[in-house]
Amino acid sequence: MYLALLELKAARGRFLLMGCVVLLVAALVGIVSGFTTGLGDDTVSALRRLPATHLAFSPDSGTDQFARSLVPAETLDRWRGQPGVRAAPLGVSLTRGTTDRHTEVDLAAFGVEPGSFLDPGAEDGQRLGGDDQLVISRKLAEEGVRIGDTLTVDRLGIALKVTGITGRSSYGHVPAGYVTTATWQRIRFTTPGATTPATALPQQYAAIALQADDGARLADADREFGTRTLTVEQAYAAAPGYTGERVTMTSIQFFLYLIAPLVVGAFFGVWTVQRQPELALLRAMGASRRRLLGHTLAQAAAVVLGGTLAGAALASAVGLLVGTEVPFSLPGLSLATTMGAVALAALAGAALTLRRVAKADPMTMLGAGR
């Protein structure tokens, strides 16, 4: 270990340069991980907040369930009679509105039954009550919507009184707002300029939210009721952009995990070639192969761990700077897991050079190579 530290000090320029490369790779992986988590939360956090285990859609909705699925009220009644299952209607639609203070906002309208297990309640103000009320997410409040405002849905003229604020939630990068199912049906089925009464609108929902016991026979119920049931996690793919974003960001992370061992392995490979005479001399002086391998791994660990810790600090700092402006989330556990993966990948690259270290020939220094 003493010789390893001496070499680190003697060639500090090279090792600092390598450490900076590891720092940048680790920071980039951490930043990409933060954006991956943040974008995912910004896309499906409203779905994650649903206290449901499954969602039942119409079987012909394909992969865009919330936009295409329509489940009739009769099917909801049949699900409510299924043993081991609690069922509640759910509507999801993207729309836009303007408050009486001229604040324009995009809105993901979630239609729920007041008092059902889907009712989000309210952290501030009053929970959802009548059909003319709206409970907004904290994210909409940050955009300027306040309790007491009247928000009018564009082109439809549906006026909703903001009565409460619940936690931060969004769907497809659009802040969520909670309305009654009757109001959601007006948003979903009303034609701009038409005067269709609420009683004439289709009694349908985007999905049926289920709280199912472990023994509930959902597949049999699907065949009987004509629905297609997915877990809430499987339904995330229906959120706009969720799958594409996850594939893109995960691909970037994958290639960064490949870059780390290649760069570190190339550096220590060149460093080992340059140190062959010194390694041969140590072998001639009686140093064992195990000691030389430990010597090399100690240097690699010092460079990799130092660069990784600095990269973690840099990624956290970037998160603090941009977290309020863009979707970015990097919890401590996620950061530690990501940095650990980077360090292991980099050390794996350094381990590729150990074969050459172990083959150092003491006879080189005793004249056999002359």
CSV table of C-alpha atoms in Angstrom, one decimal:
chain,number,residue,atom,x,y,z
A,1,MET,CA,0.0,0.0,0.0
A,2,TYR,CA,2.9,2.3,0.8
A,3,LEU,CA,4.3,1.9,-2.7
A,4,ALA,CA,0.9,2.4,-4.2
A,5,LEU,CA,0.6,5.7,-2.4
A,6,LEU,CA,4.1,6.8,-3.5
A,7,GLU,CA,3.2,6.1,-7.1
A,8,LEU,CA,0.0,8.1,-6.8
A,9,LYS,CA,2.0,11.0,-5.4
A,10,ALA,CA,4.7,10.7,-8.0
A,11,ALA,CA,2.3,10.5,-11.0
A,12,ARG,CA,-0.4,12.7,-9.5
A,13,GLY,CA,-1.0,14.5,-12.7
A,14,ARG,CA,-2.0,11.3,-14.5
A,15,PHE,CA,-4.1,10.0,-11.7
A,16,LEU,CA,-5.8,13.3,-11.2
A,17,LEU,CA,-6.7,13.4,-14.9
A,18,MET,CA,-8.1,9.8,-14.7
A,19,GLY,CA,-10.0,10.8,-11.5
A,20,CYS,CA,-11.5,13.7,-13.3
A,21,VAL,CA,-12.7,11.4,-16.1
A,22,VAL,CA,-14.3,9.1,-13.5
A,23,LEU,CA,-15.8,12.1,-11.8
A,24,LEU,CA,-17.5,13.3,-15.0
A,25,VAL,CA,-18.8,9.9,-15.9
A,26,ALA,CA,-20.2,9.4,-12.4
A,27,ALA,CA,-21.7,12.8,-12.4
A,28,LEU,CA,-23.3,12.3,-15.8
A,29,VAL,CA,-24.7,8.9,-14.7
A,30,GLY,CA,-26.1,10.5,-11.6
A,31,ILE,CA,-27.6,13.4,-13.5
A,32,VAL,CA,-29.2,11.1,-16.1
A,33,SER,CA,-30.6,8.9,-13.3
A,34,GLY,CA,-32.1,12.1,-11.7
A,35,PHE,CA,-33.7,13.1,-14.9
A,36,THR,CA,-35.0,9.5,-15.5
A,37,THR,CA,-36.6,9.4,-12.0
A,38,GLY,CA,-37.9,13.0,-12.3
A,39,LEU,CA,-39.4,12.6,-15.7
A,40,GLY,CA,-41.0,9.4,-14.6
A,41,ASP,CA,-42.5,11.1,-11.6
A,42,ASP,CA,-43.7,14.0,-13.7
A,43,THR,CA,-45.4,11.6,-16.1
A,44,VAL,CA,-47.1,9.1,-13.8
A,45,SER,CA,-47.1,10.5,-10.3
A,46,ALA,CA,-50.9,11.0,-10.4
A,47,LEU,CA,-51.2,7.3,-11.2
A,48,ARG,CA,-48.7,6.3,-8.5
A,49,ARG,CA,-50.9,8.2,-6.0
A,50,LEU,CA,-53.9,6.1,-6.8
A,51,PRO,CA,-54.7,3.8,-3.9
A,52,ALA,CA,-55.5,1.0,-6.3
A,53,THR,CA,-53.9,-2.4,-7.1
A,54,HIS,CA,-55.4,-2.8,-10.6
A,55,LEU,CA,-57.2,-0.8,-13.4
A,56,ALA,CA,-59.8,-2.4,-15.6
A,57,PHE,CA,-60.0,-1.0,-19.2
A,58,SER,CA,-62.2,-1.8,-22.2
A,59,PRO,CA,-60.5,-4.7,-24.1
A,60,ASP,CA,-60.2,-2.8,-27.4
A,61,SER,CA,-58.3,0.2,-26.0
A,62,GLY,CA,-54.9,-1.0,-27.1
A,63,THR,CA,-51.9,0.6,-25.4
A,64,ASP,CA,-53.4,4.1,-25.1
A,65,GLN,CA,-55.9,3.0,-22.5
A,66,PHE,CA,-56.8,6.3,-20.8
A,67,ALA,CA,-57.4,8.1,-24.1
A,68,ARG,CA,-59.4,5.2,-25.8
A,69,SER,CA,-60.9,3.1,-23.1
A,70,LEU,CA,-64.6,3.5,-22.3
A,71,VAL,CA,-66.1,1.3,-19.6
A,72,PRO,CA,-69.9,1.5,-19.1
A,73,ALA,CA,-71.5,2.1,-15.7
A,74,GLU,CA,-73.1,-1.4,-15.9
A,75,THR,CA,-69.7,-3.0,-15.9
A,76,LEU,CA,-68.8,-0.9,-12.8
A,77,ASP,CA,-71.8,-2.3,-11.0
A,78,ARG,CA,-70.7,-5.9,-11.9
A,79,TRP,CA,-67.2,-5.3,-10.7
A,80,ARG,CA,-68.6,-4.0,-7.4
A,81,GLY,CA,-70.4,-7.3,-7.0
A,82,GLN,CA,-67.2,-9.3,-7.5
A,83,PRO,CA,-66.0,-11.0,-4.3
A,84,GLY,CA,-62.7,-9.7,-2.9
A,85,VAL,CA,-62.7,-6.5,-4.9
A,86,ARG,CA,-63.5,-2.9,-4.2
A,87,ALA,CA,-64.3,-0.9,-7.4
A,88,ALA,CA,-64.5,2.8,-8.1
A,89,PRO,CA,-64.9,4.7,-11.4
A,90,LEU,CA,-61.9,6.7,-12.8
A,91,GLY,CA,-61.7,9.2,-15.7
A,92,VAL,CA,-58.6,10.8,-17.1
A,93,SER,CA,-58.5,13.5,-19.7
A,94,LEU,CA,-56.0,16.2,-20.7
A,95,THR,CA,-57.6,19.7,-21.1
A,96,ARG,CA,-56.8,23.3,-20.6
A,97,GLY,CA,-58.4,26.1,-18.6
A,98,THR,CA,-58.3,29.8,-17.5
A,99,THR,CA,-59.0,31.1,-14.1
A,100,ASP,CA,-61.0,34.3,-13.4
A,101,ARG,CA,-57.6,36.0,-12.7
A,102,HIS,CA,-56.6,35.1,-16.2
A,103,THR,CA,-54.1,32.4,-15.3
A,104,GLU,CA,-53.9,29.9,-18.1
A,105,VAL,CA,-53.0,26.3,-17.2
A,106,ASP,CA,-52.9,22.8,-18.7
A,107,LEU,CA,-54.8,20.3,-16.6
A,108,ALA,CA,-55.0,16.5,-16.3
A,109,ALA,CA,-58.6,16.1,-15.2
A,110,PHE,CA,-59.0,13.0,-13.0
A,111,GLY,CA,-62.7,12.1,-12.5
A,112,VAL,CA,-63.3,10.4,-9.1
A,113,GLU,CA,-66.3,9.7,-6.9
A,114,PRO,CA,-66.2,12.0,-3.8
A,115,GLY,CA,-65.8,9.8,-0.7
A,116,SER,CA,-64.5,6.8,-2.7
A,117,PHE,CA,-61.0,5.3,-2.1
A,118,LEU,CA,-59.8,7.4,-5.1
A,119,ASP,CA,-60.8,10.7,-3.4
A,120,PRO,CA,-57.5,12.5,-2.9
A,121,GLY,CA,-58.8,14.6,0.0
A,122,ALA,CA,-57.2,18.0,0.5
A,123,GLU,CA,-54.1,19.2,2.3
A,124,ASP,CA,-55.4,22.8,2.2
A,125,GLY,CA,-59.0,23.9,1.9
A,126,GLN,CA,-61.9,21.5,1.4
A,127,ARG,CA,-62.0,18.1,-0.3
A,128,LEU,CA,-64.0,17.4,-3.4
A,129,GLY,CA,-67.7,17.8,-3.1
A,130,GLY,CA,-70.1,18.9,-5.8
A,131,ASP,CA,-69.9,18.7,-9.6
A,132,ASP,CA,-68.9,22.3,-9.9
A,133,GLN,CA,-65.8,21.9,-7.7
A,134,LEU,CA,-62.1,21.2,-8.4
A,135,VAL,CA,-59.3,20.1,-6.1
A,136,ILE,CA,-55.9,20.9,-7.6
A,137,SER,CA,-52.5,19.4,-7.1
A,138,ARG,CA,-49.8,21.4,-5.4
A,139,LYS,CA,-48.1,21.8,-8.8
A,140,LEU,CA,-51.1,23.7,-10.2
A,141,ALA,CA,-51.0,25.9,-7.1
A,142,GLU,CA,-47.3,26.7,-7.9
A,143,GLU,CA,-48.4,27.8,-11.3
A,144,GLY,CA,-50.7,30.5,-9.8
A,145,VAL,CA,-54.1,28.8,-9.3
A,146,ARG,CA,-55.5,29.5,-5.8
A,147,ILE,CA,-58.3,28.3,-3.6
A,148,GLY,CA,-61.4,30.3,-4.4
A,149,ASP,CA,-60.5,30.8,-8.1
A,150,THR,CA,-63.0,29.8,-10.7
A,151,LEU,CA,-61.3,27.8,-13.5
A,152,THR,CA,-63.2,27.6,-16.8
A,153,VAL,CA,-62.4,24.8,-19.2
A,154,ASP,CA,-61.5,26.2,-22.5
A,155,ARG,CA,-64.0,25.8,-25.4
A,156,LEU,CA,-66.4,24.0,-23.2
A,157,GLY,CA,-67.3,26.7,-20.8
A,158,ILE,CA,-67.4,24.4,-17.8
A,159,ALA,CA,-66.8,26.6,-14.7
A,160,LEU,CA,-65.2,24.9,-11.7
A,161,LYS,CA,-64.6,26.4,-8.2
A,162,VAL,CA,-61.2,25.6,-6.7
A,163,THR,CA,-62.0,24.3,-3.2
A,164,GLY,CA,-58.8,22.5,-2.1
A,165,ILE,CA,-55.2,21.7,-2.8
A,166,THR,CA,-53.7,18.1,-2.6
A,167,GLY,CA,-50.2,16.8,-3.0
A,168,ARG,CA,-47.9,17.2,-6.0
A,169,SER,CA,-49.1,15.0,-8.9
A,170,SER,CA,-49.1,15.1,-12.6
A,171,TYR,CA,-49.9,12.9,-15.6
A,172,GLY,CA,-48.0,13.2,-18.9
A,173,HIS,CA,-46.1,16.2,-17.5
A,174,VAL,CA,-49.4,18.0,-17.0
A,175,PRO,CA,-50.5,18.9,-13.4
A,176,ALA,CA,-53.5,16.9,-12.1
A,177,GLY,CA,-56.8,18.3,-10.9
A,178,TYR,CA,-59.6,16.2,-9.4
A,179,VAL,CA,-63.2,16.6,-10.4
A,180,THR,CA,-66.3,14.4,-9.9
A,181,THR,CA,-67.0,11.7,-12.5
A,182,ALA,CA,-70.0,13.6,-13.8
A,183,THR,CA,-67.8,16.6,-14.4
A,184,TRP,CA,-65.2,14.4,-16.1
A,185,GLN,CA,-68.0,13.1,-18.4
A,186,ARG,CA,-68.9,16.6,-19.4
A,187,ILE,CA,-65.2,17.3,-20.2
A,188,ARG,CA,-64.8,14.0,-22.1
A,189,PHE,CA,-68.0,13.9,-24.1
A,190,THR,CA,-69.3,17.5,-24.4
A,191,THR,CA,-68.9,19.1,-27.9
A,192,PRO,CA,-67.8,22.7,-28.0
A,193,GLY,CA,-70.8,24.9,-28.6
A,194,ALA,CA,-73.3,22.2,-27.8
A,195,THR,CA,-75.9,22.4,-25.0
A,196,THR,CA,-76.1,18.7,-24.3
A,197,PRO,CA,-77.6,18.2,-20.8
A,198,ALA,CA,-75.6,16.1,-18.3
A,199,THR,CA,-78.2,13.4,-18.2
A,200,ALA,CA,-77.8,12.8,-21.9
A,201,LEU,CA,-74.1,12.2,-21.7
A,202,PRO,CA,-72.8,8.6,-22.0
A,203,GLN,CA,-72.5,7.0,-18.5
A,204,GLN,CA,-69.0,5.7,-19.2
A,205,TYR,CA,-65.5,5.9,-17.6
A,206,ALA,CA,-62.0,5.7,-18.7
A,207,ALA,CA,-61.3,2.8,-16.3
A,208,ILE,CA,-62.4,1.1,-13.2
A,209,ALA,CA,-60.0,1.3,-10.3
A,210,LEU,CA,-59.8,-1.9,-8.2
A,211,GLN,CA,-58.5,-2.8,-4.8
A,212,ALA,CA,-58.2,-6.5,-5.1
A,213,ASP,CA,-57.4,-9.1,-2.5
A,214,ASP,CA,-54.7,-11.6,-3.2
A,215,GLY,CA,-57.3,-14.3,-3.9
A,216,ALA,CA,-59.5,-12.3,-6.2
A,217,ARG,CA,-60.1,-14.0,-9.6
A,218,LEU,CA,-59.5,-11.1,-11.8
A,219,ALA,CA,-58.9,-13.1,-15.0
A,220,ASP,CA,-62.2,-14.9,-14.7
A,221,ALA,CA,-64.0,-11.5,-14.0
A,222,ASP,CA,-62.4,-10.0,-17.1
A,223,ARG,CA,-63.8,-12.8,-19.3
A,224,GLU,CA,-67.2,-12.4,-17.7
A,225,PHE,CA,-67.4,-8.6,-17.7
A,226,GLY,CA,-65.6,-7.9,-21.0
A,227,THR,CA,-62.7,-5.9,-19.5
A,228,ARG,CA,-58.9,-6.0,-19.6
A,229,THR,CA,-57.3,-5.6,-16.2
A,230,LEU,CA,-53.8,-4.4,-15.6
A,231,THR,CA,-51.8,-3.6,-12.5
A,232,VAL,CA,-51.3,0.1,-11.9
A,233,GLU,CA,-47.6,-0.3,-12.7
A,234,GLN,CA,-48.5,-1.9,-16.1
A,235,ALA,CA,-50.8,1.1,-16.8
A,236,TYR,CA,-47.9,3.5,-16.5
A,237,ALA,CA,-47.1,2.7,-20.2
A,238,ALA,CA,-50.4,4.4,-21.2
A,239,ALA,CA,-49.2,7.7,-19.9
A,240,PRO,CA,-48.1,10.0,-22.8
A,241,GLY,CA,-44.3,9.7,-23.4
A,242,TYR,CA,-43.6,7.4,-20.4
A,243,THR,CA,-42.3,4.4,-22.4
A,244,GLY,CA,-40.2,6.5,-24.8
A,245,GLU,CA,-38.6,8.6,-22.1
A,246,ARG,CA,-37.7,5.5,-20.0
A,247,VAL,CA,-36.2,3.7,-23.0
A,248,THR,CA,-34.2,6.8,-24.0
A,249,MET,CA,-32.8,7.6,-20.6
A,250,THR,CA,-32.1,4.0,-19.7
A,251,SER,CA,-30.1,3.6,-23.0
A,252,ILE,CA,-28.0,6.6,-22.1
A,253,GLN,CA,-27.3,5.1,-18.7
A,254,PHE,CA,-26.4,1.7,-20.2
A,255,PHE,CA,-23.8,3.2,-22.5
A,256,LEU,CA,-22.3,5.3,-19.7
A,257,TYR,CA,-21.9,2.1,-17.7
A,258,LEU,CA,-20.1,0.6,-20.7
A,259,ILE,CA,-17.9,3.7,-21.1
A,260,ALA,CA,-16.7,3.7,-17.4
A,261,PRO,CA,-14.9,0.3,-17.5
A,262,LEU,CA,-13.5,0.9,-21.0
A,263,VAL,CA,-11.9,4.2,-20.0
A,264,VAL,CA,-10.6,3.1,-16.7
A,265,GLY,CA,-9.4,-0.2,-18.1
A,266,ALA,CA,-7.5,1.6,-21.0
A,267,PHE,CA,-5.8,4.0,-18.5
A,268,PHE,CA,-4.6,1.2,-16.2
A,269,GLY,CA,-3.7,-0.9,-19.2
A,270,VAL,CA,-1.3,1.7,-20.4
A,271,TRP,CA,-0.1,2.5,-16.9
A,272,THR,CA,0.7,-1.2,-16.4
A,273,VAL,CA,2.7,-1.4,-19.6
A,274,GLN,CA,4.7,1.6,-18.6
A,275,ARG,CA,5.4,0.0,-15.2
A,276,GLN,CA,6.6,-3.4,-16.4
A,277,PRO,CA,10.2,-2.7,-15.4
A,278,GLU,CA,9.2,-1.6,-11.9
A,279,LEU,CA,6.9,-4.6,-11.6
A,280,ALA,CA,9.6,-7.0,-12.7
A,281,LEU,CA,12.0,-5.4,-10.2
A,282,LEU,CA,9.6,-5.9,-7.4
A,283,ARG,CA,9.1,-9.5,-8.4
A,284,ALA,CA,12.9,-10.0,-8.5
A,285,MET,CA,13.1,-8.5,-5.0
A,286,GLY,CA,10.7,-11.1,-3.7
A,287,ALA,CA,7.3,-9.4,-4.0
A,288,SER,CA,4.5,-11.9,-4.5
A,289,ARG,CA,2.0,-11.8,-7.3
A,290,ARG,CA,-0.8,-11.3,-4.7
A,291,ARG,CA,1.1,-8.2,-3.4
A,292,LEU,CA,1.4,-6.7,-6.8
A,293,LEU,CA,-2.2,-7.3,-7.6
A,294,GLY,CA,-3.2,-5.7,-4.3
A,295,HIS,CA,-0.9,-2.8,-5.1
A,296,THR,CA,-2.6,-2.2,-8.4
A,297,LEU,CA,-6.1,-2.6,-7.1
A,298,ALA,CA,-5.4,-0.1,-4.3
A,299,GLN,CA,-4.4,2.5,-6.9
A,300,ALA,CA,-7.5,1.8,-9.0
A,301,ALA,CA,-9.7,1.9,-5.9
A,302,ALA,CA,-8.3,5.2,-4.8
A,303,VAL,CA,-8.8,6.8,-8.2
A,304,VAL,CA,-12.3,5.3,-8.8
A,305,LEU,CA,-13.7,5.9,-5.4
A,306,GLY,CA,-12.4,9.4,-5.2
A,307,GLY,CA,-13.8,10.3,-8.6
A,308,THR,CA,-17.1,8.6,-7.9
A,309,LEU,CA,-17.6,10.5,-4.6
A,310,ALA,CA,-16.8,13.8,-6.3
A,311,GLY,CA,-19.2,12.9,-9.1
A,312,ALA,CA,-21.9,12.1,-6.6
A,313,ALA,CA,-21.4,15.6,-5.0
A,314,LEU,CA,-21.5,17.2,-8.5
A,315,ALA,CA,-24.7,15.4,-9.5
A,316,SER,CA,-26.4,16.4,-6.2
A,317,ALA,CA,-25.3,20.0,-6.7
A,318,VAL,CA,-26.8,20.0,-10.2
A,319,GLY,CA,-30.0,18.6,-8.8
A,320,LEU,CA,-30.3,21.4,-6.3
A,321,LEU,CA,-29.7,24.0,-9.0
A,322,VAL,CA,-32.2,22.7,-11.6
A,323,GLY,CA,-34.6,20.7,-9.4
A,324,THR,CA,-37.1,23.6,-9.3
A,325,GLU,CA,-37.0,24.3,-13.0
A,326,VAL,CA,-37.1,20.9,-14.6
A,327,PRO,CA,-38.3,17.4,-13.5
A,328,PHE,CA,-35.3,16.1,-11.5
A,329,SER,CA,-35.4,13.7,-8.6
A,330,LEU,CA,-32.3,12.0,-7.1
A,331,PRO,CA,-33.1,10.5,-3.6
A,332,GLY,CA,-30.2,9.4,-1.5
A,333,LEU,CA,-30.7,5.7,-1.9
A,334,SER,CA,-31.0,6.1,-5.7
A,335,LEU,CA,-27.8,8.2,-5.7
A,336,ALA,CA,-25.9,5.7,-3.6
A,337,THR,CA,-27.0,2.8,-5.8
A,338,THR,CA,-26.1,4.6,-9.0
A,339,MET,CA,-22.7,5.6,-7.7
A,340,GLY,CA,-22.0,2.1,-6.5
A,341,ALA,CA,-22.8,0.7,-9.9
A,342,VAL,CA,-20.4,3.2,-11.5
A,343,ALA,CA,-17.6,2.3,-9.1
A,344,LEU,CA,-18.1,-1.4,-9.7
A,345,ALA,CA,-18.1,-1.0,-13.4
A,346,ALA,CA,-14.9,1.2,-13.3
A,347,LEU,CA,-13.1,-1.3,-11.0
A,348,ALA,CA,-14.1,-4.1,-13.3
A,349,GLY,CA,-12.3,-2.2,-16.1
A,350,ALA,CA,-9.2,-1.9,-13.9
A,351,ALA,CA,-9.4,-5.6,-13.1
A,352,LEU,CA,-8.9,-6.4,-16.8
A,353,THR,CA,-5.3,-5.2,-16.5
A,354,LEU,CA,-4.5,-7.6,-13.6
A,355,ARG,CA,-3.4,-10.4,-15.9
A,356,ARG,CA,-0.5,-8.3,-17.2
A,357,VAL,CA,0.5,-7.4,-13.7
A,358,ALA,CA,0.5,-11.0,-12.6
A,359,LYS,CA,2.7,-12.0,-15.6
A,360,ALA,CA,5.5,-9.5,-14.7
A,361,ASP,CA,8.7,-11.6,-15.1
A,362,PRO,CA,11.5,-11.1,-12.5
A,363,MET,CA,14.0,-12.5,-15.0
A,364,THR,CA,13.6,-9.3,-17.0
A,365,MET,CA,15.6,-7.4,-14.4
A,366,LEU,CA,18.1,-10.3,-14.0
A,367,GLY,CA,19.3,-10.1,-17.6
A,368,ALA,CA,17.2,-12.8,-19.2
A,369,GLY,CA,15.7,-10.4,-21.6
A,370,ARG,CA,19.1,-9.0,-22.9
